[in-house]
Coordinates of C-alpha atoms and ligand atoms in Angstrom, one line a residue:
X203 CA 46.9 -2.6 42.4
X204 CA 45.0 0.7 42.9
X205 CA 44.4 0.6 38.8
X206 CA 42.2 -1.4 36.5
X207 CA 40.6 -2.2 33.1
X208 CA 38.8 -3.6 31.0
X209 CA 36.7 -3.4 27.7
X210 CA 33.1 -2.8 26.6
X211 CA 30.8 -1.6 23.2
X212 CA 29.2 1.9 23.0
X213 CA 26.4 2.0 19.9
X214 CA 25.1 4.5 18.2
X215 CA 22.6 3.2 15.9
X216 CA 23.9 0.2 15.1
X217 CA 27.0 1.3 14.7
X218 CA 29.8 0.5 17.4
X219 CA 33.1 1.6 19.1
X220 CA 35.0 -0.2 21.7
X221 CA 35.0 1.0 24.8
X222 CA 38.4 1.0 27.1
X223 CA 37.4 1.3 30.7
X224 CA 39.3 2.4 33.2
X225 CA 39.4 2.4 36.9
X226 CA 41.6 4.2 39.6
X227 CA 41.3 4.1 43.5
X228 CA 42.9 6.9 45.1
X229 CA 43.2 8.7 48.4
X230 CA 41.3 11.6 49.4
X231 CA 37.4 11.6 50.3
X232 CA 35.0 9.0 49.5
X233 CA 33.8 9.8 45.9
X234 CA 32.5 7.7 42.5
X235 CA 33.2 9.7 39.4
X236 CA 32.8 8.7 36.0
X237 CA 33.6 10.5 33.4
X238 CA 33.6 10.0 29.1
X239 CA 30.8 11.0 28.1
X240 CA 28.4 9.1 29.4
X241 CA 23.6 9.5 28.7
X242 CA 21.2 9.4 31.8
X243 CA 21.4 5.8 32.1
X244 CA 25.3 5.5 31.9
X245 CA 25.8 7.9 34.6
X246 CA 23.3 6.4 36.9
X247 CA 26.3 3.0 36.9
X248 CA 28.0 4.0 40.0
X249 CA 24.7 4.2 42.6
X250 CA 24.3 0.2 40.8
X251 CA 28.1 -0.6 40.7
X252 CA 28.0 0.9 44.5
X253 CA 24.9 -1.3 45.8
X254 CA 25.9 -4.7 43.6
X255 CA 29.1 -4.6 45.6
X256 CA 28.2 -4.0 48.7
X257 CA 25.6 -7.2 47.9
X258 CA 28.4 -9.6 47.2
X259 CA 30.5 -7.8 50.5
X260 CA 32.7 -5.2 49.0
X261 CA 31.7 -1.7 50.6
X262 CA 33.0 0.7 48.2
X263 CA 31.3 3.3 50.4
X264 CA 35.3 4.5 51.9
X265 CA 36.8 4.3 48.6
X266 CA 37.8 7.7 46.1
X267 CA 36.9 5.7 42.7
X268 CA 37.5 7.8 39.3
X269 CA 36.1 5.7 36.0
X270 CA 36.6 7.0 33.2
X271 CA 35.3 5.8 30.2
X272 CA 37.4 6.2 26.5
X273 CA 37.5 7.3 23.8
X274 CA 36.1 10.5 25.7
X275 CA 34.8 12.2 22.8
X276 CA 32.1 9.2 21.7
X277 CA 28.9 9.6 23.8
X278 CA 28.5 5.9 26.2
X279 CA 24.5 4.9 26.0
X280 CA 22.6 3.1 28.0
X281 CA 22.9 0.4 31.2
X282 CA 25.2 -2.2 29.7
X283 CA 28.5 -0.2 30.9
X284 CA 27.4 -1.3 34.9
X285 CA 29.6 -5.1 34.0
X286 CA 32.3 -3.2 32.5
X287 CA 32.7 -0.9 35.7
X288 CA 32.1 -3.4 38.2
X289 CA 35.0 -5.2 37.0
X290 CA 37.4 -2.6 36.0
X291 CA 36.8 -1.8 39.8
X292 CA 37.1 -4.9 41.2
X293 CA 40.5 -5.3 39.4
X294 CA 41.6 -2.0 41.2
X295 CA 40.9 -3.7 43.9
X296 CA 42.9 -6.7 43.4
X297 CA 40.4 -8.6 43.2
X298 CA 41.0 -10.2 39.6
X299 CA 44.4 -10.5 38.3
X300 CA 44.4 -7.2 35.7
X301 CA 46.3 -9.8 32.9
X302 CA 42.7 -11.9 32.9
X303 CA 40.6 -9.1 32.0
X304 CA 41.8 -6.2 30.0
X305 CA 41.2 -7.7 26.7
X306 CA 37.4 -9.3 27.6
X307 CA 34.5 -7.4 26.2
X308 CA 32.0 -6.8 29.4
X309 CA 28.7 -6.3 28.6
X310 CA 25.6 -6.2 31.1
X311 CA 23.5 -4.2 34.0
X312 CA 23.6 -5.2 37.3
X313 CA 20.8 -5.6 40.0
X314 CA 21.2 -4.0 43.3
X315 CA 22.2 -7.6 44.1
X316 CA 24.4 -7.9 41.7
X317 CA 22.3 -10.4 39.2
X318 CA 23.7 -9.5 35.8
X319 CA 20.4 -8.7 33.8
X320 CA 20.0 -8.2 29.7
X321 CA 21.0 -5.1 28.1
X322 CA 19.6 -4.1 24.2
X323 CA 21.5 -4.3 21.5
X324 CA 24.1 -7.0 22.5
X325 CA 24.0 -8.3 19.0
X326 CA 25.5 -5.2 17.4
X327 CA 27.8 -4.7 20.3
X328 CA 29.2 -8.2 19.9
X329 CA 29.8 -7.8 15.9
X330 CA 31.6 -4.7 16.8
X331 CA 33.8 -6.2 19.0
X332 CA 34.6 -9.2 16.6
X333 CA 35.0 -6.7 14.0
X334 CA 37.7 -4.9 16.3
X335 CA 39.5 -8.2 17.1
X336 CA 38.1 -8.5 20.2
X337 CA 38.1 -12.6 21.6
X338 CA 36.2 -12.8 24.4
X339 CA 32.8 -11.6 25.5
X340 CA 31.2 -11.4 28.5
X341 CA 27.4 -10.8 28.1
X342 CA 24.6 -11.9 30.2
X343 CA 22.8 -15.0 30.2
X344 CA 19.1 -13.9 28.5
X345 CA 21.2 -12.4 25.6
X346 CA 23.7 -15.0 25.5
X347 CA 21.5 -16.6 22.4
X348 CA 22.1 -13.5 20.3
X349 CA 25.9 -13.3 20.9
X350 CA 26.3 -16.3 19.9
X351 CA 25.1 -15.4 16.4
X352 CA 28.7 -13.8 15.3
X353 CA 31.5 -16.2 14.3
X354 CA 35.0 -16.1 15.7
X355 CA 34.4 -14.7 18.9
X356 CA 34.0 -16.9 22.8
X357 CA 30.8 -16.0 24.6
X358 CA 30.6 -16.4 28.3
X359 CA 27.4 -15.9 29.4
X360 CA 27.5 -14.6 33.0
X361 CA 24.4 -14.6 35.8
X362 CA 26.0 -13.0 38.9
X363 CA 28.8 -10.4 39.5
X364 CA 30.1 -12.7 42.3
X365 CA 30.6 -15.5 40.1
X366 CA 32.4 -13.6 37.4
X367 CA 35.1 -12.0 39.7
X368 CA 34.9 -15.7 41.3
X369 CA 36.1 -17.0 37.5
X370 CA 38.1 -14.3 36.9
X371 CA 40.5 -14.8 40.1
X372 CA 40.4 -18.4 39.6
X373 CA 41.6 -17.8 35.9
X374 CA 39.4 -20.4 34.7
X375 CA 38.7 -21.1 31.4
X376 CA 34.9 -20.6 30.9
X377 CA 34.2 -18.1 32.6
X378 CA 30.2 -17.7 34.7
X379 CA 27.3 -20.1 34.0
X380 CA 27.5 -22.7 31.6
X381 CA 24.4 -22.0 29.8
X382 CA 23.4 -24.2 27.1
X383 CA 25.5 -23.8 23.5
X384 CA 21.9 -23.3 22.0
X385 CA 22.4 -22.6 18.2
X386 CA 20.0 -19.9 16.7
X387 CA 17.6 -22.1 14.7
X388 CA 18.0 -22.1 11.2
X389 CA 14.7 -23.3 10.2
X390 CA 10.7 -22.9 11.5
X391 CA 8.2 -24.3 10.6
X392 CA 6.6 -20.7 10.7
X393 CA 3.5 -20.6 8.4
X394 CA 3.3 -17.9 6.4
X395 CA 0.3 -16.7 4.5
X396 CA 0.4 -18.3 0.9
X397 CA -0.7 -16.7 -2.4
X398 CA -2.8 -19.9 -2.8
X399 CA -5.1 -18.4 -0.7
X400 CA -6.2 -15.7 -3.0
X401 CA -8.5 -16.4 -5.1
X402 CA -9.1 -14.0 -8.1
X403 CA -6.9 -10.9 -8.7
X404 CA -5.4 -11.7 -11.7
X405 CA -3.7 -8.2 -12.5
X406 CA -2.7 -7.5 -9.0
X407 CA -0.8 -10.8 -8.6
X408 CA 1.1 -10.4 -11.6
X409 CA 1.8 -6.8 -10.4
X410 CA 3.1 -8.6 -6.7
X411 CA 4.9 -11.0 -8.5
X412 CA 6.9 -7.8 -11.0
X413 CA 7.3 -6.4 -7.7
X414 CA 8.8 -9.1 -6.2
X415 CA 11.1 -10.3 -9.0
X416 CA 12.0 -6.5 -10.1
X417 CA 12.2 -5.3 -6.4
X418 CA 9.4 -2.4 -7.7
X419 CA 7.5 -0.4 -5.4
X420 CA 4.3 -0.8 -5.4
X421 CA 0.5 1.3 -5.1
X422 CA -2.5 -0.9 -4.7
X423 CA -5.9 1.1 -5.2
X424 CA -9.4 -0.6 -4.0
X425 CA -12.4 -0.6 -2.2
X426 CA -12.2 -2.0 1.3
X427 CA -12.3 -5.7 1.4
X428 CA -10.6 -6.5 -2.1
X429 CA -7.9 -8.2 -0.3
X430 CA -5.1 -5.2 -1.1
X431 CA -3.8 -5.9 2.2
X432 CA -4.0 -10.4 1.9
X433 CA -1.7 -9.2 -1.6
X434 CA 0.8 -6.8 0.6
X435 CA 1.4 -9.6 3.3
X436 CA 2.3 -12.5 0.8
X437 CA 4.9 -10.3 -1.2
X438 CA 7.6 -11.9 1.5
X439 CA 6.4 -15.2 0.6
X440 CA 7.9 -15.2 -3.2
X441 CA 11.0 -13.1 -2.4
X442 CA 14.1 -14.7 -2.3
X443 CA 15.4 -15.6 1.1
X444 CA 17.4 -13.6 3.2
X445 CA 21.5 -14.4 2.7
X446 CA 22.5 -15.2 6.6
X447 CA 24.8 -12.0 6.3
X448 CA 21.0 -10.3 5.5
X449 CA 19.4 -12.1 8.2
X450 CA 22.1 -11.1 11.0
X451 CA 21.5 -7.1 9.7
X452 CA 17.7 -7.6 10.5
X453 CA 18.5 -9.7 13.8
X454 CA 20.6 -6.2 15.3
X455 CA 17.9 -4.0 14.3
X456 CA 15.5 -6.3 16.4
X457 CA 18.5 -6.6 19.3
X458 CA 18.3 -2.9 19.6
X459 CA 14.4 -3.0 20.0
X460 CA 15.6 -6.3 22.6
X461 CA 15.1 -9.2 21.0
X462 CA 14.2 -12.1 22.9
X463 CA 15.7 -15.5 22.5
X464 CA 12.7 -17.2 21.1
X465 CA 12.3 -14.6 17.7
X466 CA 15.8 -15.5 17.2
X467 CA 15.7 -17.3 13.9
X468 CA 17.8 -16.8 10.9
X469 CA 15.1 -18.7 8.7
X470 CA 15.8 -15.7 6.2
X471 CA 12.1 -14.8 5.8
X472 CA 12.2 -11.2 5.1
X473 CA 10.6 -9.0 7.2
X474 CA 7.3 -7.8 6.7
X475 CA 6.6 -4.4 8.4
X476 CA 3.0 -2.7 8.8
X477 CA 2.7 0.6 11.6
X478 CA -0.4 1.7 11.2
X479 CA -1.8 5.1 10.0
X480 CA -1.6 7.1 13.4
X481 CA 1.8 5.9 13.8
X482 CA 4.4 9.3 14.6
X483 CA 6.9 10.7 12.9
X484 CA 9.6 8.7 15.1
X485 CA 7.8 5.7 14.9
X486 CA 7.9 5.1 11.1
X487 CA 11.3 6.7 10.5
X488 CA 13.2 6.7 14.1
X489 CA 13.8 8.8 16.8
X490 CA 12.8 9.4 20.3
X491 CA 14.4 11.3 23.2
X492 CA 16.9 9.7 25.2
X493 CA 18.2 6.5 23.0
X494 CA 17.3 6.5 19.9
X495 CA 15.2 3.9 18.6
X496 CA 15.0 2.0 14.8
X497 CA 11.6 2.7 13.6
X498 CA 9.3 0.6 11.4
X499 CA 11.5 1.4 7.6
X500 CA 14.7 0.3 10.0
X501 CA 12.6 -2.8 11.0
X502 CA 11.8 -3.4 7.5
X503 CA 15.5 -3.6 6.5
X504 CA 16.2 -5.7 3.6
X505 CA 12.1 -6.7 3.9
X506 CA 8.6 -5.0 3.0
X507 CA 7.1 -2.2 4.8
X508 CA 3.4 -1.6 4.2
X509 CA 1.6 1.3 4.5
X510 CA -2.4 0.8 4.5
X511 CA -4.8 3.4 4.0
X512 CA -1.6 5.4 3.2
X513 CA -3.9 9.0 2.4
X514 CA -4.5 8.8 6.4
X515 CA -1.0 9.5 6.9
X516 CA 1.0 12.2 8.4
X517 CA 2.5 14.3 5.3
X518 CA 5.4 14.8 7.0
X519 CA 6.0 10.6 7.9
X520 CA 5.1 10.2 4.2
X521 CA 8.1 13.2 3.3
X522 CA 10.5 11.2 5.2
X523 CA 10.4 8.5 3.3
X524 CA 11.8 10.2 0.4
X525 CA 15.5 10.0 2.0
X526 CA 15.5 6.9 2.9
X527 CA 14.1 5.7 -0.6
X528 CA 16.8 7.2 -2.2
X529 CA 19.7 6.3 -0.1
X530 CA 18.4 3.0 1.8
X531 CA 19.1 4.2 5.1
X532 CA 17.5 6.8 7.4
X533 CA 19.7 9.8 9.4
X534 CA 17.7 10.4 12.5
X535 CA 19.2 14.2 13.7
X536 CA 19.4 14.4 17.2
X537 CA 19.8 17.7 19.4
X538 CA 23.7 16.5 19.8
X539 CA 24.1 14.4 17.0
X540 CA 22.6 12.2 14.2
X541 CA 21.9 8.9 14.1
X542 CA 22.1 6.9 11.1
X543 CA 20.2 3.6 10.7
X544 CA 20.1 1.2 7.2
X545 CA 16.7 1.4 6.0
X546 CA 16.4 -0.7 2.5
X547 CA 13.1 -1.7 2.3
X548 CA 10.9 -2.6 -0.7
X549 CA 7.7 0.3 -0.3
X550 CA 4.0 -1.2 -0.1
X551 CA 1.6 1.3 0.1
X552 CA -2.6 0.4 -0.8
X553 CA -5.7 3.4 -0.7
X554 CA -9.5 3.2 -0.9
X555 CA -10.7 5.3 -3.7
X556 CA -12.5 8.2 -1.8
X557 CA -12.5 8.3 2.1
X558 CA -15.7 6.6 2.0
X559 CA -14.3 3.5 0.1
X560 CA -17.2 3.4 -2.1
X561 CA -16.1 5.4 -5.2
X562 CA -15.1 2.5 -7.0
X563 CA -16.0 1.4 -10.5
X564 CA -19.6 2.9 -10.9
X565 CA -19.0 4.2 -7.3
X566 CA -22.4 3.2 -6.4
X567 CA -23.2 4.9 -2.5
X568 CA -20.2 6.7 -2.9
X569 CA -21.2 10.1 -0.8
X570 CA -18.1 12.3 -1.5
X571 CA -17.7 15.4 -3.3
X572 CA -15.6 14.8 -6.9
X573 CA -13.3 17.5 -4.5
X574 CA -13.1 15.3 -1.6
X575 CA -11.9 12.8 -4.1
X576 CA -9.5 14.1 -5.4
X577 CA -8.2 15.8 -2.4
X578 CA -8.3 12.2 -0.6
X579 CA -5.6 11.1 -2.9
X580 CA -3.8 14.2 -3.6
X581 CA -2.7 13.5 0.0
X582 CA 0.1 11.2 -1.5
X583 CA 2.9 13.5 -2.5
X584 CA 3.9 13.6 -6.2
X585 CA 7.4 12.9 -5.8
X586 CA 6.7 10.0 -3.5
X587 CA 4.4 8.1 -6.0
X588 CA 7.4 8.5 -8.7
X589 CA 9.3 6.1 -6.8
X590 CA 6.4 3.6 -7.6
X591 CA 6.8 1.9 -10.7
X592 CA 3.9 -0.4 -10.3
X593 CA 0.3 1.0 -9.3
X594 CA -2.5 -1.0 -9.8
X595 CA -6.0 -0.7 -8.9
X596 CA -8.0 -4.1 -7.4
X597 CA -11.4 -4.4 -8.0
X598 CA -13.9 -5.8 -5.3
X599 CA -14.1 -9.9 -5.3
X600 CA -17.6 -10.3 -7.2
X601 CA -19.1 -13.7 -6.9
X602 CA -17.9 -15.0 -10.1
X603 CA -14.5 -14.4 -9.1
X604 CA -15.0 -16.3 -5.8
X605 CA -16.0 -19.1 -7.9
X606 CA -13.0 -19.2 -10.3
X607 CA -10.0 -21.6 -9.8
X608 CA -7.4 -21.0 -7.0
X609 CA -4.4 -19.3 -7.7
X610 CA -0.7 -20.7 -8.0
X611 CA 0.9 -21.2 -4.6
X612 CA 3.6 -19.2 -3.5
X613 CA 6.1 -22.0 -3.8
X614 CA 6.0 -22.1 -7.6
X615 CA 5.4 -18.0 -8.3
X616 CA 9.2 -18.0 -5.9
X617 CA 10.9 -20.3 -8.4
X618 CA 9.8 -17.8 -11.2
X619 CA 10.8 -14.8 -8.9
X620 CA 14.3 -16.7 -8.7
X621 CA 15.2 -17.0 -12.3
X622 CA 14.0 -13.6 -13.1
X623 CA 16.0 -11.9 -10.3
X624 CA 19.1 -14.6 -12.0
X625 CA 18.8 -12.6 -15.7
X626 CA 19.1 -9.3 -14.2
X627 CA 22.1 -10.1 -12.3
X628 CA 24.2 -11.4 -15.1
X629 CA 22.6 -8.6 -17.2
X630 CA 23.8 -5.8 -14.6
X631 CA 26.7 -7.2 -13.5
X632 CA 29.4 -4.8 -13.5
X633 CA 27.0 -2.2 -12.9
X634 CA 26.0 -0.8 -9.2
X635 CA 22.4 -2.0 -9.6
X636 CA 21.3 -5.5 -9.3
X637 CA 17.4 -5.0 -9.9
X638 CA 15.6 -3.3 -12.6
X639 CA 13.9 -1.4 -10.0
X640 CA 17.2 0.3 -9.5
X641 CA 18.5 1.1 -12.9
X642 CA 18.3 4.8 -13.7
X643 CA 15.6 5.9 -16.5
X644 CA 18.3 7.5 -18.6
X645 CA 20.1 4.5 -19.0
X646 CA 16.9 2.4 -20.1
X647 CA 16.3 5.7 -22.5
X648 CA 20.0 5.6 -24.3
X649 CA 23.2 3.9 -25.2
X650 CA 23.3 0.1 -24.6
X651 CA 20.1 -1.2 -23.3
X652 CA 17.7 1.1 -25.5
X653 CA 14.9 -0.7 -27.2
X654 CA 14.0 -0.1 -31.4
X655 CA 11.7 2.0 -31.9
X656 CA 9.4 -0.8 -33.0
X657 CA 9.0 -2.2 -29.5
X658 CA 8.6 1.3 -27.6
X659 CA 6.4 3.0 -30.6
X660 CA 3.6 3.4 -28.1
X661 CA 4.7 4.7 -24.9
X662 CA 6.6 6.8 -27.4
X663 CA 3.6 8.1 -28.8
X664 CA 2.2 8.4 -25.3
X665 CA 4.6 10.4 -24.6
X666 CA 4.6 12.5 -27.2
X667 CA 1.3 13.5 -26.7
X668 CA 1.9 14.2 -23.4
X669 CA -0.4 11.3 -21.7
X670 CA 2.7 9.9 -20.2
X671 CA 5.7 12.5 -18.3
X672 CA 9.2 10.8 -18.8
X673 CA 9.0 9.7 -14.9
X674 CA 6.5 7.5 -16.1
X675 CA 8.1 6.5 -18.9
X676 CA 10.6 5.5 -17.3
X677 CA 8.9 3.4 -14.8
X678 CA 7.2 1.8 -17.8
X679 CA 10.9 0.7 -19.3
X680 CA 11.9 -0.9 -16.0
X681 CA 8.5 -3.2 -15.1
X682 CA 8.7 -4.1 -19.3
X683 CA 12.8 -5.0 -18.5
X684 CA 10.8 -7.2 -15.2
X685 CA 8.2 -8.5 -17.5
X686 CA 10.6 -9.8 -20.5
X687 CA 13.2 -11.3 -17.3
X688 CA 9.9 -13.5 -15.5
X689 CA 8.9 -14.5 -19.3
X690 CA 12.3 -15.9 -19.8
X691 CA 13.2 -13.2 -22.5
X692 CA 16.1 -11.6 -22.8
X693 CA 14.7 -8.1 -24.0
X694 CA 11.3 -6.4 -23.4
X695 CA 8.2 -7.2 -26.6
X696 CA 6.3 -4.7 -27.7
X697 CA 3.6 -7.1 -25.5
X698 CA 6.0 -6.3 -22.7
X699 CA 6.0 -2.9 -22.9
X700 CA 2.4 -2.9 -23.2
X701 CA 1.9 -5.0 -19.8
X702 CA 4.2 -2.2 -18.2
X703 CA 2.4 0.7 -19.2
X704 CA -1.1 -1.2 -17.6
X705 CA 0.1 -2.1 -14.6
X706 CA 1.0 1.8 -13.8
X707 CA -1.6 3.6 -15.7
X708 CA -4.1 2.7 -12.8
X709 CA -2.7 4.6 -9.3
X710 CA -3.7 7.7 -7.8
X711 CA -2.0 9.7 -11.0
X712 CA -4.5 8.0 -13.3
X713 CA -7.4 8.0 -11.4
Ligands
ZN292 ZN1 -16.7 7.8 -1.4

């Protein structure tokens, strides 16, 4: 046998295509060629390939190899195609019978001494494979844990390249190290900050729980130290739980980033994602220059991603989530090609008045200019804040609030979160939104789900006078929709539209 193959993944994104690998040994002089496309990393497999064999006694330094690597026209990225090679090589050689593995998935880098050691983005490649019928994977032992994750596919978590062409001739079942069947964990005992702990706030926790059951973005406004970012992080701990479909989409974004075995939960917390103000461009939206990475609104897939102090932001991260807000995913352009990443995330962002933090309220030792003011928040980009239907302003904790009762816990504010999200999918069934947060103005303005008159007369006044554009009107009709659905009614009050039109009267646009 001069000729082998086998199978691997190739990802872009998180995106896969299987990989047929191919090797031939030929006559001529002594030469390792791979070809199909294949990044920096990819093409550096033969010098690896060429050492791990030697390691386990199988000088390939004589030998005319050719690998080639197909589909041809998808790029091959990163390490993980060194298992693949090795063993389409090694079948070539006649050293595995070519019937045992052409239809195995091979997944893995090798060590000069031909240890098998962890590649990213196993979890993705694996899903892939199952998704293309794929029955067998080979992967190696540290991301064995992962693999496991996807239904209705064998993982054989392998250690050493001797020991898999070892299994392979021997045709054994199970193939490389029995490593132990460890089951993701389905539930931590993870403590998660509680909305008990907040003591006071009474507007900005209803706003947090609208945003929550509405799936509203949401604009918190205060001086430093009101808590705006305490609010931010307890938001995951009244949204619904991640479905374990949901939970597997946020485990390959981590897999890419490589995941180790001990985050590896499908608890369905939702994530909760917070890069901070310096953060680049790539960072916050994705990017970089040889693989490209998920950045923080990929990492806050089907979660929360917070942006504090958001006027210290680049304008041009804060113009990049416009896409992505739109479309809930993020299409990272490449010199070669894009890259396109899901990126549904539920938008957080909190502001000090002035940059001094002061200009609150009386704004007593505030020291900016009324210009620097303004131009602190101006920062924010219009069209970005009319995504936010809920901005609220929280006042500093005085002393009497300190002294007042403690809040609900987040427990019973989730049941209520529950029910509310419960109303608007039998209400929007049959439509393609789910929330309220998603339900275009227009339709809230006409036809079937307009209010009377009697219930809108003052936003329609509002309006009218031209205190309130029809973007904000808008966003008033869907919090009033969230309001009415956590009260248990089945269409907004006049009382409801009211609550609305507070809870976004008080952002940046007011103030
Ligand atoms: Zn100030």
């Amino acid at each position: 046998m001069t000729f082998g193959r086998t199978r691997s993944v190739t990802l872009e994104g998180l995106a896969g295509s299987v990989v047929e690998v191919e090797a031939h040994l030929s006559g001529g002089l002594p030469a390792f060629m791979l070809g199909g496309l294949p990044d920096a990393a990819c093409a550096q497999s033969p010098n690896r390939v060429k050492a791990a064999a030697a390691s386990i006694g199988h000088s390939l330094a004589q030998s005319r190899i050719t690998v080639n690597l197909s589909p041809a026209s998808i790029p091959k990225n990163g390490s993980g195609f060194d298992l693949p090679i090795a063993i389409a090589v090694a079948t070539a050689l006649g050293l595995v019978p070519p019937e045992r593995v052409g239809d195995v998935v091979h997944l893995g880098e090798l060590g000069l001494d031909g240890s098998i050691r962890s590649v990213r983005g196993v979890l993705p490649a694996v899903l892939c494979a199952a998704r293309a019928g794929c029955r067998d994977v080979a992967v190696p032992v540290d991301n064995a844990a992962e693999a496991r994750i996807v239904p209705d596919i064998r993982v054989h978590p392998v250690a050493h390249l001797a020991d898999l062409i070892a299994a392979h001739a021997a045709g054994v079942e199970t193939l490389g190290v029995s490593a132990p069947e460890r089951a993701p964990r389905l539930s931590v005992a993870k403590v998660t900050p509680d909305l008990a702990d907040v003591v006071g706030q009474e507007e900005a926790r209803t706003a947090l729980e609208l945003a929550a059951a509405g799936g509203h973005h949401l604009f918190l406004l205060g001086p430093p130290g009101s808590g705006k970012t305490m609010l931010a992080e307890r938001l995951v701990s009244i949204l619904p739980r991640l479905s374990r479909e949901q939970s597997i989409d946020v485990l390959a974004v981590k897999s890419l980033l490589g995941v180790t075995a001990a985050e590896l939960s499908l608890e369905g917390l939702p994530p909760f994602v917070a890069p901070h103000h310096s953060a680049t461009q790539a960072a916050i939206i994705g990017g970089g220059s040889s693989a490209v990475r998920p950045g923080a609104i990929t990492l806050a897939h089907h979660g929360v991603l917070f942006l504090d102090e958001v006027p210290e932001f680049k304008a041009a991260a804060l113009q990049s989530l416009r896409q992505p807000l739109e479309s809930g995913r993020v299409v990272v352009s490449r010199a070669k090609a894009s890259v396109q990443f899901p990126a549904r995330f539920q938008l957080v962002m909190a502001a000090n008045p002035c940059p001094c933090g002061l200009g609150f309220g009386k704004g007593v030792g505030c020291s900016c200019t009324p210009l620097a003011k303004r131009g602190y928040l101006g920062r924010i980009s219009g069209p970005l804040l009319d995504r936010v239907d809920l901005q609220v302003q929280v006042p500093a904790i005085t002393r009497s609030s300190l002294a007042g009762h403690a809040g609900e816990s987040s427990a019973t504010v989730a049941e209520r979160v529950l029910a509310a999200r419960k109303a608007q999918a039998e209400r929007w069934d049959g439509t393609p939104w789910r929330l309220n947060s998603e339900v275009p103005g227009s339709k809230l303005r006409r036809g079937r789900w307009r209010l009377s008159p009697s219930v809108t007369t003052d936003i329609d006044r509002s309006l009218d006078r031209g205190q309130l554009t029809l973007r904000g009107y808008d966003r008033v009709m869907r919090v009033a929709w969230t309001v009415a659905d956590l009260g248990g009614r089945l269409t907004p009050t006049r009382d409801d539209v009211g609550t609305a039109l507070t809870l976004r009267n008080q952002g940046p646009v007011a103030a």
